PDB file of C-alpha atoms in Angstrom:
ATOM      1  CA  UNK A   1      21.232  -0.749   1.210  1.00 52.00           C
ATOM      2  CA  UNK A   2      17.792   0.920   1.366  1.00 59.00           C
ATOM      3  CA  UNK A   3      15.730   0.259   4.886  1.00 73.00           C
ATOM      4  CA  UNK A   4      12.567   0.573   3.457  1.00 84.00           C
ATOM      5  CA  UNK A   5      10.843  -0.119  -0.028  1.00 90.00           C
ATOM      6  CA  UNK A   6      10.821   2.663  -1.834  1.00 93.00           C
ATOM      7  CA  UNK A   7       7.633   3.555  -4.683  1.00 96.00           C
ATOM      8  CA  UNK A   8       8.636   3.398  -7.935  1.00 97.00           C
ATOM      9  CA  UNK A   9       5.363   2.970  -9.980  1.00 98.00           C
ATOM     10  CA  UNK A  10       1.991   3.431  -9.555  1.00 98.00           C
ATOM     11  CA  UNK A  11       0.071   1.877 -13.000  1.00 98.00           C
ATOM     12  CA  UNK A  12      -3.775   2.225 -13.661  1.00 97.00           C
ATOM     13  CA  UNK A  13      -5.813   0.251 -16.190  1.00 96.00           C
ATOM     14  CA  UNK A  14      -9.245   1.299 -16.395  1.00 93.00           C
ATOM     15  CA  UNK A  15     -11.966  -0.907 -18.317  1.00 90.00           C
ATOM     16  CA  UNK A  16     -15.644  -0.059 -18.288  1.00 90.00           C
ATOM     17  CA  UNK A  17     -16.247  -1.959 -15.214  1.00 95.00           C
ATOM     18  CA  UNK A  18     -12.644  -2.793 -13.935  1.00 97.00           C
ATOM     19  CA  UNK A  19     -10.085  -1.182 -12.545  1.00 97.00           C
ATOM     20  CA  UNK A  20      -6.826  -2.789 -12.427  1.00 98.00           C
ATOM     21  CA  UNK A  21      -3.699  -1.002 -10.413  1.00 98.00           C
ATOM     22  CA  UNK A  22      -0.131  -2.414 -10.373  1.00 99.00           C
ATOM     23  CA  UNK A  23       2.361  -1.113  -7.648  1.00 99.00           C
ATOM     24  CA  UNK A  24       5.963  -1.689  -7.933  1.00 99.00           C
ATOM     25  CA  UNK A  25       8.242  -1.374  -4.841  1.00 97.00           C
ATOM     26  CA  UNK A  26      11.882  -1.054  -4.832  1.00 95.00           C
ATOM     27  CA  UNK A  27      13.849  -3.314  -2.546  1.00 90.00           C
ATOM     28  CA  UNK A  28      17.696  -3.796  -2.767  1.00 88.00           C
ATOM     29  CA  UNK A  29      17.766  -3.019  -6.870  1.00 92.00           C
ATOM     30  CA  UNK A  30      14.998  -5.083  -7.216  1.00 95.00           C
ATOM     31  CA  UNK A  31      11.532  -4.494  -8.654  1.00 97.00           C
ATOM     32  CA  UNK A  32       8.441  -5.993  -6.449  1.00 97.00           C
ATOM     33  CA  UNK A  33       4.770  -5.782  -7.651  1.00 98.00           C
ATOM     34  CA  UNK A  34       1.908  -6.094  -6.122  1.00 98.00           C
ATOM     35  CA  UNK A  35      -1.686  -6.029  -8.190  1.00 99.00           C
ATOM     36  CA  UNK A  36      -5.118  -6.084  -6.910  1.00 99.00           C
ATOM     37  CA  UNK A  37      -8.797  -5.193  -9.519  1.00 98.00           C
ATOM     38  CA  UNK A  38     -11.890  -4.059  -8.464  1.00 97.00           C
ATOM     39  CA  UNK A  39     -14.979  -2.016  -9.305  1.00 97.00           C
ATOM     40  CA  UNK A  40     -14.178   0.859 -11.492  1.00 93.00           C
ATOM     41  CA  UNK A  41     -15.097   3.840  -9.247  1.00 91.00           C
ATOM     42  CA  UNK A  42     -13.850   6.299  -7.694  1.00 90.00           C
ATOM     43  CA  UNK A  43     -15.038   4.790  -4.080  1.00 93.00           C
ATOM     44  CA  UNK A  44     -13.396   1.561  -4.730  1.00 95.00           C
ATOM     45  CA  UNK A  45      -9.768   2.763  -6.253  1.00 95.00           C
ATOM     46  CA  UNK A  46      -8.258   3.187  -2.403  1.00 96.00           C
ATOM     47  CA  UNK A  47      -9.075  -0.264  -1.558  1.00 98.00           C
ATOM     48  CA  UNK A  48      -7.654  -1.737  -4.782  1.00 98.00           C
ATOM     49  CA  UNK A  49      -4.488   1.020  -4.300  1.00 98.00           C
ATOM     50  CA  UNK A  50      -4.062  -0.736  -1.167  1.00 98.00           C
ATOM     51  CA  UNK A  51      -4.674  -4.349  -1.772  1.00 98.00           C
ATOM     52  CA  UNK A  52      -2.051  -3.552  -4.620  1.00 99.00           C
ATOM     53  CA  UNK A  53       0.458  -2.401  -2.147  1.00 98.00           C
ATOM     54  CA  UNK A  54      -0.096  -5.291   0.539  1.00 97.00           C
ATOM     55  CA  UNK A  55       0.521  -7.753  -3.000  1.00 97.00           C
ATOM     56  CA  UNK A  56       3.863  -5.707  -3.486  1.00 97.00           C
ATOM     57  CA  UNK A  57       4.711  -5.479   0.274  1.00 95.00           C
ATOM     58  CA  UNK A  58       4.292  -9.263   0.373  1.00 95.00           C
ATOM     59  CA  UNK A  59       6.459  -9.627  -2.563  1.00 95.00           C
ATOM     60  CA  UNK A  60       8.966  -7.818  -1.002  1.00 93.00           C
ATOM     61  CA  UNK A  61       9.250 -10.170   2.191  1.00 90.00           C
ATOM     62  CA  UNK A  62       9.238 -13.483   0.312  1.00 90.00           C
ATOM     63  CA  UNK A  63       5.989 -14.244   1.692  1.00 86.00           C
ATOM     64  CA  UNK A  64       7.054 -13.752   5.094  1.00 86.00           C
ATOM     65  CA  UNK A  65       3.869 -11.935   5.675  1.00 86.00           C
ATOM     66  CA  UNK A  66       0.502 -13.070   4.681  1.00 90.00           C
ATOM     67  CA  UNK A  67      -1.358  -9.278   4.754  1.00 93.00           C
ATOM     68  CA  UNK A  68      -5.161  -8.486   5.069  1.00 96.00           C
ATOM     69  CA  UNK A  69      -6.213  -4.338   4.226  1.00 98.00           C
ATOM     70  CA  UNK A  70      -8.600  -4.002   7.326  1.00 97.00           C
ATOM     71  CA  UNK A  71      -9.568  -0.171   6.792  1.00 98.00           C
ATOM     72  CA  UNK A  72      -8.094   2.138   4.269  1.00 98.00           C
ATOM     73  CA  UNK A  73      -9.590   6.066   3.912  1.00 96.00           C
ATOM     74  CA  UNK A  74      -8.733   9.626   2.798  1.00 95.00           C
ATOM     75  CA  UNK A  75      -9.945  12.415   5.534  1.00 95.00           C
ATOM     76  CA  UNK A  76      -9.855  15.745   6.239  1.00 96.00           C
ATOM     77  CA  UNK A  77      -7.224  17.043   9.090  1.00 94.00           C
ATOM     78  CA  UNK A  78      -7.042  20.778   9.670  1.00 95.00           C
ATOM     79  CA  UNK A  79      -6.417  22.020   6.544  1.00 94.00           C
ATOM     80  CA  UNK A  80      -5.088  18.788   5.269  1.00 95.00           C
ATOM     81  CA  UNK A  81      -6.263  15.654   3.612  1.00 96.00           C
ATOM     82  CA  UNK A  82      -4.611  12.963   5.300  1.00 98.00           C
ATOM     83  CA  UNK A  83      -4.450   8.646   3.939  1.00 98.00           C
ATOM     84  CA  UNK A  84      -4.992   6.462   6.659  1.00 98.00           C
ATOM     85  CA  UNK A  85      -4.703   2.401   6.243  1.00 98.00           C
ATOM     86  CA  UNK A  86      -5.216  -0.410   9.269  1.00 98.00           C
ATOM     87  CA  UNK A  87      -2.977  -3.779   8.042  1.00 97.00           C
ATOM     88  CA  UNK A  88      -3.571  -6.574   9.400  1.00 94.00           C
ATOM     89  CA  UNK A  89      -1.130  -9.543  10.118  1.00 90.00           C
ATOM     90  CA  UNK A  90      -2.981 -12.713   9.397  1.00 90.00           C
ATOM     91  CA  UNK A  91      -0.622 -15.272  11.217  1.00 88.00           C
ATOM     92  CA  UNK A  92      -0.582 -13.186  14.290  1.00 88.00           C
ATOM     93  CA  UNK A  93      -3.842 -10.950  14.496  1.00 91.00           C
ATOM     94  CA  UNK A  94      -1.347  -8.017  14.545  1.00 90.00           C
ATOM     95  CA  UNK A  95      -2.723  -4.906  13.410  1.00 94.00           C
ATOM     96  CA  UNK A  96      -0.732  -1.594  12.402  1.00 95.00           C
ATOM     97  CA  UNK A  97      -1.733   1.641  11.487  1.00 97.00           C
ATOM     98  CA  UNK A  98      -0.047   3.942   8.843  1.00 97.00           C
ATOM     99  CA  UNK A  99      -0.911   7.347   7.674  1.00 98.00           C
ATOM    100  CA  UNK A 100       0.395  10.171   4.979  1.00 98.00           C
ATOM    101  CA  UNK A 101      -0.712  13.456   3.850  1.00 97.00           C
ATOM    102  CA  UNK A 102      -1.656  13.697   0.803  1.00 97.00           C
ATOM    103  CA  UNK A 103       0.349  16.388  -1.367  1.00 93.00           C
ATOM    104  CA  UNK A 104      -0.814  17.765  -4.334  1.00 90.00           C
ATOM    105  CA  UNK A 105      -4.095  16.093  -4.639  1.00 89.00           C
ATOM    106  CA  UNK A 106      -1.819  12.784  -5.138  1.00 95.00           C
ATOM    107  CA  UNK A 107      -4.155  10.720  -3.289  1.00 95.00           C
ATOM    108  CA  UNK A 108      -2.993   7.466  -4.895  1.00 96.00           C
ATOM    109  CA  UNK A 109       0.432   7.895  -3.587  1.00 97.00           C
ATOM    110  CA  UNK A 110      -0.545   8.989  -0.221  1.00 98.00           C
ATOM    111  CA  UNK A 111      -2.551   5.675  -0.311  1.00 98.00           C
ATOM    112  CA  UNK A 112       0.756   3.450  -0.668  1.00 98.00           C
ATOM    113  CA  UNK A 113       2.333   5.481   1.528  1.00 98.00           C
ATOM    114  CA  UNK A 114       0.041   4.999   4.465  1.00 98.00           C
ATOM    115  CA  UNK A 115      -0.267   1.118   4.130  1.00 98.00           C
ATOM    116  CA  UNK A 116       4.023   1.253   3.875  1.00 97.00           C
ATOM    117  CA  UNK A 117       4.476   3.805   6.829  1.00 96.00           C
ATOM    118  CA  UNK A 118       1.710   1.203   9.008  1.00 96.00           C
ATOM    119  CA  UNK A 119       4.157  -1.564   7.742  1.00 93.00           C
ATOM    120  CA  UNK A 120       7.294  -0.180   7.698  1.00 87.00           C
ATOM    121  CA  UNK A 121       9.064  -1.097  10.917  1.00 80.00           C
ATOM    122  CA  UNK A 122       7.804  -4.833  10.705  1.00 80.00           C
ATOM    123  CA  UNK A 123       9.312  -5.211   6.939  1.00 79.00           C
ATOM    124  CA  UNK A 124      12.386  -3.637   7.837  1.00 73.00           C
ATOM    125  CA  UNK A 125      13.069  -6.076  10.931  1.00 73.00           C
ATOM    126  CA  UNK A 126      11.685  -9.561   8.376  1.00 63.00           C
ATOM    127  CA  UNK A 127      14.337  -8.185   5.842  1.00 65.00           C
ATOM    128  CA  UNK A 128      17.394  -7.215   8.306  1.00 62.00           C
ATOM    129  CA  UNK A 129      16.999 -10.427  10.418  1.00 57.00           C
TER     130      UNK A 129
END
């Protein structure tokens, strides 16, 4: 059994004025998605990356976690361009911090990866207790 949810999709459907994204997580040989809409910009699409991912993440965990995206960004480190995301629990106040590097100009993925890697240990102790 996997410890983690793994990425298997990242969908985007852009309208004139919406952007809708659709992430799908795979826990235990089971598909999980999460989707989240928002302005269609460029300077909105991490949030709504992210908010998709929480949506999936909660998925994943039943509902076990009730999730709030506090702070997500994409910033220069070194010579890399690195996704950062601050979760926050909302039962508990709890907040975590993930990050990735983003490979390839792949931003999007880096995105999901950074709000998994901030959630990561907590998901795998709700889903191995």
């Amino acid at each position: 059994m996997r410890q983690r949810p793994a990425i298997v999709k990242i969908a985007e459907k852009s309208e004139t004025t919406e952007t809708t994204v659709t992430i799908t997580l795979d826990w235990n040989d089971e598909e999980h998605h999460g989707t989240a809409s928002g302005p269609a910009d460029d300077s909105h699409r991490p949030r709504i990356i992210g908010e998709a991912t929480l949506r999936a993440v909660e998925s994943v965990t039943e509902g076990a976690l009730d999730l709030d995206l506090a702070a997500i960004a994409t910033t220069p480190l070194g010579e890399l361009q690195v996704a950062m995301a601050q979760i926050g629990v909302k039962a508990t106040g709890e907040l975590f911090v993930g990050t990735a590097m983003v490979a390839e100009s792949d931003q999007e993925t880096a995105t999901v990866k950074a709000v998994l890697d901030a959630l990561n240990r907590r998901i795998t102790t709700l889903l191995t207790a």
